[in-house]
Every structure is written in C-alpha cells, then in structure tokens.
mmCIF file of C-alpha atoms and ligand atoms in Angstrom:
data_model
loop_
_atom_site.group_PDB
_atom_site.id
_atom_site.type_symbol
_atom_site.label_atom_id
_atom_site.label_comp_id
_atom_site.label_asym_id
_atom_site.label_seq_id
_atom_site.Cartn_x
_atom_site.Cartn_y
_atom_site.Cartn_z
ATOM 1 C CA MET A 247 -9.650 -71.430 -41.219
ATOM 2 C CA SER A 248 -8.050 -70.519 -37.889
ATOM 3 C CA VAL A 249 -4.982 -68.297 -37.903
ATOM 4 C CA GLU A 250 -3.366 -70.773 -35.503
ATOM 5 C CA SER A 251 -3.115 -73.356 -38.302
ATOM 6 C CA LEU A 252 -1.561 -70.844 -40.692
ATOM 7 C CA ILE A 253 1.240 -69.382 -38.623
ATOM 8 C CA GLY A 254 4.859 -70.531 -38.831
ATOM 9 C CA TYR A 255 6.823 -72.600 -36.363
ATOM 10 C CA GLY A 256 8.644 -69.718 -34.722
ATOM 11 C CA ILE A 257 5.500 -67.917 -33.656
ATOM 12 C CA HIS A 258 4.187 -71.079 -32.002
ATOM 13 C CA THR A 259 7.313 -71.593 -29.971
ATOM 14 C CA LYS A 260 8.807 -68.213 -29.326
ATOM 15 C CA PRO A 261 8.931 -67.424 -25.630
ATOM 16 C CA THR A 262 7.829 -63.858 -25.021
ATOM 17 C CA TYR A 263 10.626 -61.498 -23.997
ATOM 18 C CA ILE A 264 10.023 -60.450 -20.400
ATOM 19 C CA PHE A 265 10.235 -56.697 -20.078
ATOM 20 C CA GLY A 266 11.061 -54.985 -16.825
ATOM 21 C CA ARG A 267 8.502 -53.366 -14.526
ATOM 22 C CA SER A 268 6.953 -50.332 -16.170
ATOM 23 C CA ILE A 269 7.758 -46.853 -14.885
ATOM 24 C CA GLU A 270 4.098 -45.780 -15.210
ATOM 25 C CA GLN A 271 2.878 -48.751 -13.180
ATOM 26 C CA THR A 272 5.472 -48.143 -10.462
ATOM 27 C CA GLN A 273 4.486 -44.498 -10.358
ATOM 28 C CA LYS A 274 0.861 -45.480 -9.826
ATOM 29 C CA GLU A 275 1.576 -48.155 -7.240
ATOM 30 C CA SER A 276 4.133 -46.254 -5.170
ATOM 31 C CA GLY A 277 2.426 -42.866 -5.387
ATOM 32 C CA THR A 278 5.922 -41.472 -6.054
ATOM 33 C CA GLY A 279 6.309 -39.015 -8.911
ATOM 34 C CA ASP A 280 10.071 -39.301 -8.997
ATOM 35 C CA ILE A 281 10.763 -42.813 -10.239
ATOM 36 C CA LEU A 282 14.334 -44.053 -10.366
ATOM 37 C CA ALA A 283 14.646 -46.396 -13.365
ATOM 38 C CA LEU A 284 17.387 -48.935 -12.614
ATOM 39 C CA GLY A 285 15.861 -51.933 -14.325
ATOM 40 C CA SER A 286 17.050 -51.824 -17.929
ATOM 41 C CA ASN A 287 20.804 -51.106 -17.811
ATOM 42 C CA GLU A 288 20.338 -47.758 -19.476
ATOM 43 C CA ASN A 289 22.965 -45.050 -19.254
ATOM 44 C CA ALA A 290 21.704 -42.891 -16.391
ATOM 45 C CA TYR A 291 23.745 -39.903 -17.597
ATOM 46 C CA GLY A 292 21.773 -39.795 -20.821
ATOM 47 C CA PRO A 293 23.150 -39.213 -24.296
ATOM 48 C CA SER A 294 25.884 -36.736 -25.191
ATOM 49 C CA PRO A 295 24.396 -33.251 -25.721
ATOM 50 C CA LYS A 296 26.009 -33.435 -29.174
ATOM 51 C CA ALA A 297 23.878 -36.477 -29.978
ATOM 52 C CA VAL A 298 20.754 -34.613 -28.912
ATOM 53 C CA GLU A 299 21.734 -31.705 -31.179
ATOM 54 C CA ALA A 300 22.233 -34.135 -34.054
ATOM 55 C CA ILE A 301 18.750 -35.582 -33.539
ATOM 56 C CA VAL A 302 17.182 -32.132 -33.646
ATOM 57 C CA GLU A 303 19.160 -31.171 -36.746
ATOM 58 C CA ALA A 304 18.208 -34.370 -38.537
ATOM 59 C CA ALA A 305 14.517 -33.885 -37.733
ATOM 60 C CA VAL A 306 14.037 -31.371 -40.535
ATOM 61 C CA GLN A 307 15.046 -34.067 -43.018
ATOM 62 C CA ALA A 308 12.314 -36.378 -41.740
ATOM 63 C CA HIS A 309 10.624 -36.455 -45.144
ATOM 64 C CA ARG A 310 13.705 -38.110 -46.709
ATOM 65 C CA TYR A 311 14.455 -41.825 -46.439
ATOM 66 C CA PRO A 312 17.639 -42.637 -44.539
ATOM 67 C CA ASP A 313 20.864 -43.565 -46.321
ATOM 68 C CA PRO A 314 20.175 -47.221 -47.180
ATOM 69 C CA VAL A 315 23.776 -48.267 -46.484
ATOM 70 C CA ASN A 316 24.430 -46.052 -43.442
ATOM 71 C CA LEU A 317 27.763 -45.095 -44.951
ATOM 72 C CA LYS A 318 28.619 -42.266 -42.529
ATOM 73 C CA LEU A 319 28.329 -44.391 -39.411
ATOM 74 C CA LYS A 320 29.885 -47.448 -41.037
ATOM 75 C CA GLN A 321 32.894 -45.367 -42.062
ATOM 76 C CA LYS A 322 33.381 -44.035 -38.538
ATOM 77 C CA LEU A 323 33.193 -47.519 -37.034
ATOM 78 C CA ALA A 324 35.446 -48.995 -39.714
ATOM 79 C CA ASP A 325 38.064 -46.255 -39.279
ATOM 80 C CA ARG A 326 38.093 -46.421 -35.478
ATOM 81 C CA TYR A 327 38.429 -50.200 -35.280
ATOM 82 C CA GLY A 328 40.554 -50.803 -38.382
ATOM 83 C CA PHE A 329 38.060 -52.535 -40.680
ATOM 84 C CA THR A 330 36.534 -51.868 -44.071
ATOM 85 C CA ILE A 331 32.975 -50.596 -44.350
ATOM 86 C CA GLU A 332 31.994 -53.938 -45.892
ATOM 87 C CA GLU A 333 32.909 -55.656 -42.642
ATOM 88 C CA VAL A 334 30.407 -53.557 -40.682
ATOM 89 C CA ALA A 335 26.625 -54.014 -40.557
ATOM 90 C CA ILE A 336 24.209 -51.603 -38.905
ATOM 91 C CA ALA A 337 20.705 -52.395 -37.756
ATOM 92 C CA ASN A 338 17.813 -51.374 -35.627
ATOM 93 C CA GLY A 339 19.525 -52.313 -32.365
ATOM 94 C CA SER A 340 21.895 -55.228 -31.896
ATOM 95 C CA ALA A 341 18.954 -57.404 -30.825
ATOM 96 C CA ASP A 342 17.773 -57.090 -34.419
ATOM 97 C CA ILE A 343 21.098 -58.449 -35.652
ATOM 98 C CA MET A 344 20.714 -61.409 -33.275
ATOM 99 C CA GLY A 345 17.532 -62.369 -35.110
ATOM 100 C CA VAL A 346 19.244 -61.844 -38.458
ATOM 101 C CA ILE A 347 22.196 -64.063 -37.473
ATOM 102 C CA SER A 348 19.847 -66.851 -36.429
ATOM 103 C CA ARG A 349 17.836 -66.486 -39.630
ATOM 104 C CA ILE A 350 21.007 -66.719 -41.733
ATOM 105 C CA PHE A 351 22.666 -69.643 -39.987
ATOM 106 C CA VAL A 352 20.198 -71.731 -38.001
ATOM 107 C CA CYS A 353 18.502 -74.501 -39.978
ATOM 108 C CA PRO A 354 16.063 -76.976 -38.404
ATOM 109 C CA GLY A 355 17.918 -79.261 -36.016
ATOM 110 C CA ASP A 356 21.086 -77.181 -35.806
ATOM 111 C CA GLU A 357 22.482 -76.845 -32.321
ATOM 112 C CA VAL A 358 23.126 -73.480 -30.751
ATOM 113 C CA VAL A 359 25.305 -73.337 -27.635
ATOM 114 C CA VAL A 360 24.289 -70.750 -25.056
ATOM 115 C CA ALA A 361 25.059 -70.118 -21.408
ATOM 116 C CA ASN A 362 22.449 -69.898 -18.680
ATOM 117 C CA PRO A 363 21.825 -67.277 -17.477
ATOM 118 C CA THR A 364 22.581 -64.970 -20.360
ATOM 119 C CA PHE A 365 20.724 -62.616 -22.699
ATOM 120 C CA SER A 366 17.561 -64.537 -23.596
ATOM 121 C CA GLU A 367 17.422 -63.510 -27.258
ATOM 122 C CA TYR A 368 20.271 -65.862 -28.257
ATOM 123 C CA ARG A 369 18.290 -68.893 -27.231
ATOM 124 C CA ASP A 370 14.874 -67.583 -28.242
ATOM 125 C CA LYS A 371 15.978 -66.723 -31.764
ATOM 126 C CA ALA A 372 17.541 -70.194 -32.160
ATOM 127 C CA VAL A 373 14.233 -71.806 -31.198
ATOM 128 C CA PHE A 374 12.336 -69.453 -33.508
ATOM 129 C CA ASN A 375 14.367 -70.862 -36.399
ATOM 130 C CA GLN A 376 13.854 -74.480 -35.330
ATOM 131 C CA GLY A 377 17.323 -74.768 -33.864
ATOM 132 C CA THR A 378 18.071 -76.739 -30.711
ATOM 133 C CA PRO A 379 19.539 -74.738 -27.848
ATOM 134 C CA VAL A 380 22.287 -76.538 -25.953
ATOM 135 C CA VAL A 381 22.378 -74.839 -22.593
ATOM 136 C CA VAL A 382 25.477 -74.672 -20.402
ATOM 137 C CA ASP A 383 24.503 -73.734 -16.860
ATOM 138 C CA LEU A 384 26.846 -71.363 -15.080
ATOM 139 C CA PRO A 385 27.973 -72.210 -11.536
ATOM 140 C CA GLU A 386 25.912 -70.268 -9.002
ATOM 141 C CA ASP A 387 28.869 -69.483 -6.738
ATOM 142 C CA THR A 388 30.728 -67.429 -9.367
ATOM 143 C CA TYR A 389 28.546 -67.243 -12.492
ATOM 144 C CA GLU A 390 31.773 -67.377 -14.488
ATOM 145 C CA LEU A 391 31.400 -68.614 -18.036
ATOM 146 C CA ASP A 392 32.769 -72.151 -18.164
ATOM 147 C CA LEU A 393 34.454 -72.107 -21.559
ATOM 148 C CA ASP A 394 35.668 -75.707 -21.241
ATOM 149 C CA ARG A 395 32.104 -76.892 -20.749
ATOM 150 C CA MET A 396 30.936 -74.703 -23.612
ATOM 151 C CA TYR A 397 33.611 -76.260 -25.807
ATOM 152 C CA GLU A 398 32.551 -79.760 -24.728
ATOM 153 C CA ALA A 399 28.973 -78.846 -25.705
ATOM 154 C CA VAL A 400 30.049 -78.302 -29.336
ATOM 155 C CA THR A 401 29.173 -81.212 -31.649
ATOM 156 C CA ASP A 402 29.098 -81.815 -35.416
ATOM 157 C CA ARG A 403 25.610 -80.305 -35.394
ATOM 158 C CA THR A 404 26.605 -77.050 -33.676
ATOM 159 C CA LYS A 405 26.093 -73.996 -35.834
ATOM 160 C CA LEU A 406 26.356 -71.079 -33.411
ATOM 161 C CA VAL A 407 28.031 -70.421 -30.055
ATOM 162 C CA TRP A 408 26.972 -67.272 -28.197
ATOM 163 C CA VAL A 409 29.133 -65.509 -25.628
ATOM 164 C CA CYS A 410 28.038 -62.360 -23.871
ATOM 165 C CA ASN A 411 31.088 -60.539 -22.541
ATOM 166 C CA PRO A 412 30.618 -59.141 -19.947
ATOM 167 C CA ASN A 413 27.540 -61.253 -19.363
ATOM 168 C CA ASN A 414 23.986 -60.045 -18.813
ATOM 169 C CA PRO A 415 22.319 -60.468 -16.269
ATOM 170 C CA THR A 416 25.335 -61.243 -14.080
ATOM 171 C CA GLY A 417 27.796 -58.527 -15.137
ATOM 172 C CA VAL A 418 30.578 -61.114 -14.837
ATOM 173 C CA PRO A 419 33.300 -60.790 -17.497
ATOM 174 C CA VAL A 420 35.264 -63.471 -19.327
ATOM 175 C CA ASN A 421 39.045 -63.330 -19.189
ATOM 176 C CA GLY A 422 40.310 -62.071 -22.568
ATOM 177 C CA ASP A 423 43.090 -64.659 -22.975
ATOM 178 C CA GLU A 424 40.724 -67.522 -22.178
ATOM 179 C CA LEU A 425 38.063 -66.269 -24.558
ATOM 180 C CA GLU A 426 40.596 -65.825 -27.330
ATOM 181 C CA ALA A 427 41.891 -69.395 -26.828
ATOM 182 C CA PHE A 428 38.283 -70.666 -26.878
ATOM 183 C CA ILE A 429 37.510 -68.935 -30.177
ATOM 184 C CA ARG A 430 40.742 -70.172 -31.743
ATOM 185 C CA ARG A 431 39.867 -73.742 -30.715
ATOM 186 C CA LEU A 432 36.370 -73.803 -32.207
ATOM 187 C CA PRO A 433 35.939 -75.979 -35.287
ATOM 188 C CA GLU A 434 35.423 -74.242 -38.623
ATOM 189 C CA HIS A 435 31.777 -75.267 -38.966
ATOM 190 C CA VAL A 436 30.885 -73.160 -35.915
ATOM 191 C CA VAL A 437 30.158 -69.434 -35.974
ATOM 192 C CA ALA A 438 30.979 -67.697 -32.687
ATOM 193 C CA ILE A 439 29.148 -64.547 -31.688
ATOM 194 C CA VAL A 440 30.590 -62.358 -28.956
ATOM 195 C CA ASP A 441 28.081 -59.797 -27.740
ATOM 196 C CA GLU A 442 30.085 -56.867 -26.392
ATOM 197 C CA ALA A 443 27.071 -54.690 -25.518
ATOM 198 C CA TYR A 444 28.641 -53.658 -22.193
ATOM 199 C CA ILE A 445 32.361 -53.967 -22.895
ATOM 200 C CA GLU A 446 32.911 -50.201 -23.005
ATOM 201 C CA PHE A 447 32.089 -50.095 -19.263
ATOM 202 C CA ALA A 448 34.935 -52.489 -18.393
ATOM 203 C CA ASP A 449 37.942 -51.086 -16.567
ATOM 204 C CA ASP A 450 39.715 -54.378 -15.856
ATOM 205 C CA PRO A 451 42.497 -54.828 -18.434
ATOM 206 C CA SER A 452 41.885 -58.594 -18.565
ATOM 207 C CA VAL A 453 38.551 -57.860 -20.254
ATOM 208 C CA ARG A 454 39.160 -57.174 -23.917
ATOM 209 C CA THR A 455 37.397 -57.080 -27.229
ATOM 210 C CA MET A 456 37.635 -60.012 -29.626
ATOM 211 C CA LEU A 457 37.638 -57.643 -32.637
ATOM 212 C CA PRO A 458 41.269 -58.510 -33.549
ATOM 213 C CA LEU A 459 40.188 -62.134 -34.179
ATOM 214 C CA VAL A 460 37.414 -61.285 -36.616
ATOM 215 C CA ARG A 461 39.351 -61.568 -39.875
ATOM 216 C CA ASP A 462 40.683 -65.078 -39.203
ATOM 217 C CA HIS A 463 37.612 -66.746 -37.734
ATOM 218 C CA ASN A 464 33.925 -67.314 -38.197
ATOM 219 C CA LEU A 465 33.318 -64.701 -35.555
ATOM 220 C CA ILE A 466 30.773 -61.915 -35.235
ATOM 221 C CA ILE A 467 31.178 -59.095 -32.730
ATOM 222 C CA LEU A 468 27.992 -57.325 -31.671
ATOM 223 C CA ARG A 469 27.937 -53.843 -30.215
ATOM 224 C CA THR A 470 25.210 -51.334 -29.430
ATOM 225 C CA PHE A 471 24.618 -47.613 -29.027
ATOM 226 C CA SER A 472 21.939 -48.374 -26.392
ATOM 227 C CA LYS A 473 24.238 -48.710 -23.403
ATOM 228 C CA ILE A 474 27.323 -46.533 -22.843
ATOM 229 C CA TYR A 475 26.272 -44.148 -25.615
ATOM 230 C CA GLY A 476 22.899 -43.608 -23.902
ATOM 231 C CA LEU A 477 20.845 -44.007 -27.083
ATOM 232 C CA GLY A 478 18.495 -46.873 -26.205
ATOM 233 C CA ALA A 479 15.485 -45.047 -27.624
ATOM 234 C CA MET A 480 17.246 -44.486 -30.953
ATOM 235 C CA ARG A 481 17.764 -48.201 -31.700
ATOM 236 C CA VAL A 482 21.181 -48.475 -33.313
ATOM 237 C CA GLY A 483 23.364 -51.563 -33.077
ATOM 238 C CA TYR A 484 26.141 -52.964 -35.238
ATOM 239 C CA SER A 485 28.143 -56.048 -36.013
ATOM 240 C CA ILE A 486 31.684 -56.499 -37.240
ATOM 241 C CA ALA A 487 32.645 -59.699 -39.027
ATOM 242 C CA ARG A 488 34.697 -60.734 -42.026
ATOM 243 C CA ARG A 489 33.352 -59.716 -45.405
ATOM 244 C CA GLU A 490 31.617 -62.994 -46.302
ATOM 245 C CA ILE A 491 29.616 -63.031 -43.073
ATOM 246 C CA SER A 492 28.995 -59.302 -43.049
ATOM 247 C CA ASP A 493 27.595 -59.416 -46.607
ATOM 248 C CA CYS A 494 25.017 -61.969 -45.434
ATOM 249 C CA ILE A 495 24.028 -59.767 -42.480
ATOM 250 C CA ASN A 496 23.858 -56.622 -44.608
ATOM 251 C CA SER A 497 21.668 -58.304 -47.182
ATOM 252 C CA THR A 498 19.306 -59.676 -44.515
ATOM 253 C CA VAL A 499 18.754 -56.636 -42.269
ATOM 254 C CA THR A 500 15.649 -54.644 -43.120
ATOM 255 C CA SER A 501 16.329 -51.840 -45.591
ATOM 256 C CA PHE A 502 15.971 -48.315 -44.242
ATOM 257 C CA ALA A 503 15.385 -49.717 -40.748
ATOM 258 C CA VAL A 504 17.549 -47.192 -38.905
ATOM 259 C CA ALA A 505 16.106 -43.686 -38.904
ATOM 260 C CA THR A 506 18.316 -40.760 -39.904
ATOM 261 C CA PRO A 507 18.112 -39.005 -36.491
ATOM 262 C CA ALA A 508 19.227 -42.267 -34.865
ATOM 263 C CA VAL A 509 22.217 -42.671 -37.177
ATOM 264 C CA GLU A 510 23.188 -39.014 -36.790
ATOM 265 C CA ALA A 511 22.901 -39.311 -33.011
ATOM 266 C CA ALA A 512 25.097 -42.414 -33.061
ATOM 267 C CA CYS A 513 27.721 -40.603 -35.183
ATOM 268 C CA ALA A 514 27.783 -37.608 -32.842
ATOM 269 C CA ALA A 515 27.902 -39.770 -29.712
ATOM 270 C CA PHE A 516 30.689 -41.884 -31.195
ATOM 271 C CA ASP A 517 32.765 -38.767 -31.840
ATOM 272 C CA ASP A 518 32.224 -37.335 -28.358
ATOM 273 C CA GLN A 519 34.898 -39.362 -26.581
ATOM 274 C CA GLU A 520 35.179 -36.833 -23.774
ATOM 275 C CA TYR A 521 31.562 -37.384 -22.786
ATOM 276 C CA LEU A 522 32.031 -41.121 -23.099
ATOM 277 C CA GLN A 523 34.972 -41.025 -20.709
ATOM 278 C CA MET A 524 32.912 -39.037 -18.205
ATOM 279 C CA VAL A 525 30.196 -41.715 -18.338
ATOM 280 C CA ARG A 526 32.723 -44.550 -18.075
ATOM 281 C CA ASP A 527 34.402 -42.969 -15.032
ATOM 282 C CA GLY A 528 31.061 -42.171 -13.391
ATOM 283 C CA ILE A 529 29.787 -45.723 -13.830
ATOM 284 C CA SER A 530 33.039 -47.297 -12.602
ATOM 285 C CA GLU A 531 32.933 -45.136 -9.491
ATOM 286 C CA GLY A 532 29.223 -45.864 -8.974
ATOM 287 C CA ARG A 533 29.845 -49.592 -9.380
ATOM 288 C CA ARG A 534 32.506 -49.502 -6.658
ATOM 289 C CA TYR A 535 30.336 -47.351 -4.383
ATOM 290 C CA LEU A 536 27.287 -49.627 -4.682
ATOM 291 C CA ARG A 537 29.381 -52.736 -4.200
ATOM 292 C CA ARG A 538 30.715 -51.316 -0.912
ATOM 293 C CA GLU A 539 27.219 -50.278 0.190
ATOM 294 C CA PHE A 540 25.656 -53.660 -0.615
ATOM 295 C CA GLU A 541 28.509 -55.617 0.946
ATOM 296 C CA ALA A 542 28.150 -53.525 4.089
ATOM 297 C CA LEU A 543 24.586 -54.888 4.303
ATOM 298 C CA GLY A 544 25.940 -58.433 4.060
ATOM 299 C CA TRP A 545 24.692 -58.864 0.490
ATOM 300 C CA LYS A 546 26.773 -60.783 -2.038
ATOM 301 C CA VAL A 547 27.722 -58.814 -5.144
ATOM 302 C CA TYR A 548 28.994 -60.704 -8.190
ATOM 303 C CA PRO A 549 32.041 -59.105 -9.858
ATOM 304 C CA SER A 550 30.707 -56.793 -12.562
ATOM 305 C CA GLN A 551 32.389 -55.014 -15.450
ATOM 306 C CA THR A 552 29.132 -53.489 -16.671
ATOM 307 C CA ASN A 553 26.712 -50.763 -15.599
ATOM 308 C CA PHE A 554 24.718 -53.171 -13.437
ATOM 309 C CA LEU A 555 25.177 -55.455 -10.455
ATOM 310 C CA PHE A 556 23.836 -58.939 -9.760
ATOM 311 C CA VAL A 557 23.186 -59.024 -6.057
ATOM 312 C CA ASP A 558 22.249 -61.800 -3.654
ATOM 313 C CA ALA A 559 20.249 -59.789 -1.112
ATOM 314 C CA HIS A 560 19.159 -62.915 0.803
ATOM 315 C CA MET A 561 15.571 -62.589 -0.358
ATOM 316 C CA PRO A 562 13.779 -63.556 -3.565
ATOM 317 C CA SER A 563 14.669 -61.094 -6.312
ATOM 318 C CA ALA A 564 10.978 -60.297 -6.894
ATOM 319 C CA GLU A 565 10.657 -59.366 -3.228
ATOM 320 C CA LEU A 566 13.529 -56.884 -3.343
ATOM 321 C CA ALA A 567 12.092 -55.494 -6.589
ATOM 322 C CA ASP A 568 8.675 -55.039 -4.941
ATOM 323 C CA ARG A 569 10.105 -53.409 -1.849
ATOM 324 C CA LEU A 570 12.235 -51.001 -3.874
ATOM 325 C CA ALA A 571 9.283 -50.255 -6.167
ATOM 326 C CA ALA A 572 7.330 -49.193 -3.065
ATOM 327 C CA GLN A 573 10.063 -46.550 -2.659
ATOM 328 C CA GLY A 574 9.839 -45.563 -6.325
ATOM 329 C CA ILE A 575 12.899 -47.500 -7.516
ATOM 330 C CA VAL A 576 12.641 -49.923 -10.432
ATOM 331 C CA ILE A 577 15.112 -52.831 -10.697
ATOM 332 C CA ARG A 578 14.904 -56.215 -12.459
ATOM 333 C CA GLY A 579 13.435 -58.852 -10.195
ATOM 334 C CA ASN A 580 12.826 -61.746 -12.551
ATOM 335 C CA PHE A 581 16.265 -63.363 -12.523
ATOM 336 C CA ARG A 582 17.759 -65.698 -9.896
ATOM 337 C CA TYR A 583 19.108 -62.582 -8.142
ATOM 338 C CA PRO A 584 18.090 -58.953 -8.476
ATOM 339 C CA ARG A 585 19.837 -57.085 -11.295
ATOM 340 C CA ILE A 586 20.367 -53.450 -10.432
ATOM 341 C CA THR A 587 21.584 -50.784 -12.860
ATOM 342 C CA VAL A 588 24.256 -48.353 -11.674
ATOM 343 C CA GLY A 589 22.945 -44.790 -11.876
ATOM 344 C CA THR A 590 24.392 -41.343 -11.368
ATOM 345 C CA LYS A 591 25.988 -40.426 -8.037
ATOM 346 C CA GLU A 592 22.677 -39.081 -6.772
ATOM 347 C CA ASP A 593 20.740 -42.138 -8.031
ATOM 348 C CA ASN A 594 23.189 -44.472 -6.325
ATOM 349 C CA ARG A 595 22.889 -42.631 -3.000
ATOM 350 C CA ARG A 596 19.096 -42.852 -3.149
ATOM 351 C CA LEU A 597 19.283 -46.539 -4.013
ATOM 352 C CA ALA A 598 21.767 -47.268 -1.216
ATOM 353 C CA GLU A 599 19.565 -45.489 1.300
ATOM 354 C CA ALA A 600 16.487 -47.444 0.174
ATOM 355 C CA CYS A 601 18.423 -50.714 0.440
ATOM 356 C CA ARG A 602 19.685 -49.817 3.914
ATOM 357 C CA LYS A 603 16.089 -49.242 4.975
ATOM 358 C CA ILE A 604 15.038 -52.637 3.606
ATOM 359 C CA ALA A 605 17.971 -54.413 5.295
ATOM 360 C CA GLU A 606 17.116 -52.656 8.557
ATOM 361 C CA GLU A 607 13.510 -53.899 8.359
ATOM 362 C CA GLU A 608 14.854 -57.444 7.948
ATOM 363 C CA LYS A 609 16.637 -57.352 11.307
HETATM 364 C C1 PLP B 607 23.709 -58.335 -23.703
HETATM 365 C C2 PLP B 607 22.839 -57.450 -24.490
HETATM 366 N N1 PLP B 607 22.964 -57.409 -25.818
HETATM 367 C C3 PLP B 607 22.168 -56.621 -26.572
HETATM 368 C C4 PLP B 607 21.189 -55.847 -25.995
HETATM 369 C C5 PLP B 607 20.250 -55.080 -26.863
HETATM 370 O O1 PLP B 607 20.844 -54.042 -27.475
HETATM 371 P P1 PLP B 607 20.029 -53.152 -28.522
HETATM 372 O O2 PLP B 607 19.333 -52.102 -27.737
HETATM 373 O O3 PLP B 607 21.113 -52.629 -29.403
HETATM 374 O O4 PLP B 607 19.075 -54.022 -29.259
HETATM 375 C C6 PLP B 607 21.031 -55.835 -24.621
HETATM 376 C C7 PLP B 607 19.976 -55.020 -24.017
HETATM 377 O O5 PLP B 607 19.693 -55.022 -22.885
HETATM 378 C C8 PLP B 607 21.869 -56.661 -23.856
HETATM 379 O O6 PLP B 607 21.741 -56.707 -22.538
#
C-alpha cells in the first residue's frame, strides 16, 4: 500500500514553509567569507552574555530531563506581567504554540480569519487542521491592518482571528486603542490571538500589548525569546491566556520539549533588562538610520516598529535579494517587497553602502 493513501489530511495540504536564503549558499555564490545575515529578523547583537553563561552552566546537567512544567521561567513571566503561572504556557518556540492552538480549536470547516500578508503559519496551521482560512488583504499603499474588514470577515463559523502586532513581513503596527476596541467587539465564540513577537522593539507609545485584556476575553498573547532576546537557536516561546485556555495549551504542548539550557538562557536573558534596553535602543536607532538611507535613494519604506523594514526598492524583491547576495548580504526576497532586518551599526552601514551601489547602477 502506498504511503500517500495512509497519510492524514494536513500532510497532503500543508504548504511548505519557505525559509530564507541559506548563509552557506550565499557564501559559495558570492565568494564572500563575511556574510551579513539580514534575512530572518534575528537580533544582530546576539544574546545577553548572561544567557550564554546560563547555557554553559546548564550543559553539565544535560543527562537530566528538563523540568516538565518549566516552573522557573513561568514564574518569572507571571510575576513580571501580573499573571498566575497557570495562565502561562511555554513551548519550543511560539511557532509551536501556533500549531497547538490550531490543533485545539480548529475543527473541519471552521473559519480562521487572517490578514495577507502576515506570518504564514497562522493560515498554514488552519489548513492543516481542515479549517478554512478567510483572508483579508491589506492595502498595498499602507499595509495597515484593516480591523473593520477583519471584523466584517467574522461569521458564525469563525473560530480563530489572528493578529500579528507589529506585523511580519511589513513591520507595520496596529494602533493599541483600535486593536483593543476590535478585541472587545469580537463575539464570544471567537478566540483572538495576538502575536507580539516583535512588540518589544516598538518605541511608539500607540503600540501596546493586549495582555491587560487577557482575563476578560478569549484572547491568547504569543511572545518569543527568538527576537529581542536573541535566542532564536534556543527555541523558547510562550503564550499568556486565561486559565481555561492556558490549561488546554499546556496539556497539548509536547512534554519536555524545551531543553534546560534553552529555559535557563531565557530566564537569564529575561532578567538582563539592561542588555535588553541596549538592544532596543540600538535597533530603534538603526531603524531610523536605514529609513533615512533608503529614502535618500528614493525607496519607499513602510513604517516599522520591529527590527526589520519592508522596502519598495522599485525592483522585484528577488532581484534586490540577488544583488545584495552578490555582495554577501542576505535579505528576504520572497515577499511583495524586500524585507530587510536591521543589524548593528556596522551592519547597517555596510548594508546602506551596498544599497547605494545598487541604486547607482540603476541610474
Ligand atoms: C510574527 C512571528 N511570530 C512568531 C515567530 C516565530 O517565533 P519562534 O522562533 O518563537 O517560533 C516569528 C519568526 O520569525 C514571527 O515572525
């Protein structure tokens, strides 16, 4: 019997996640040893040295299974944000929790409202569970999330509504007051998920977390240690939701999925607020610098509150990605516009110079 006839629905339909251009391949193609990786929205400053220390210290305990309930990290998160540990769930990256949420809530035929463009996992995981994605296209002139249209897309069959704030791949934030009003308006049969993977990079006071709404709504907040905390390789993400929802997530995530060094690193990084502030300031400054540089070339930069910029460089995004790769710089070139991660001061200067060269060649 063929395997094809045995496998479940999700495997048949799941679109494959498109990864960015590989560093190794770019190295080979460009002949440049010094590759600048600006394709995956990683924290260019790296993790806090305290997190690195914690990883090394935890390594000697590698023969022991991790704490199955991740109490230490849950307690820190609960204390900082004013929740109980039962309202927190920890998993192997927040992308893992996205799959868990879909598995818990999406039944065949349920509708799942998502924006386009946004993080692809929301839609893909809905399809995997035989849900029907209801896609709300964002206007190309602003890429602002149209919450009225998202609300209009909600029907009796809607189970989940996903909001990425600020959004990936555009970097564009949602106004906090408007998002709060949207969540308050949603009918009770709908679970809203607000993915705040990049919210710690925001410096505009109108961008704010929806955590205060969690207790009174069917609302799940997703956060990650992969971005501002610089721990993408460690794979730690978390959700905060009211107890009833959180219990479902906690009982569905894979047991022992988060390795002890990863949890210890997350704890240490979470405590190192001074380092975090340095990263936040550096990225904000870099974001402003790159915006000025790109605008000076006549390129359109969408307003970003993240560590990346969505840039209309007046050429196909794959072309800019190819031309930067020839100079040893990796960006994401498979969206409508190129998505470029903000790096360190030195990274940003190198990127700006490479872009100037490309713009010059266009003349
Ligand atoms: C919006 C958004 N959410 C979540 C993630 C994934 O986070 P994690 O590494 O915790 O799985 C990403 C990664 O790029 C992202 O862009």
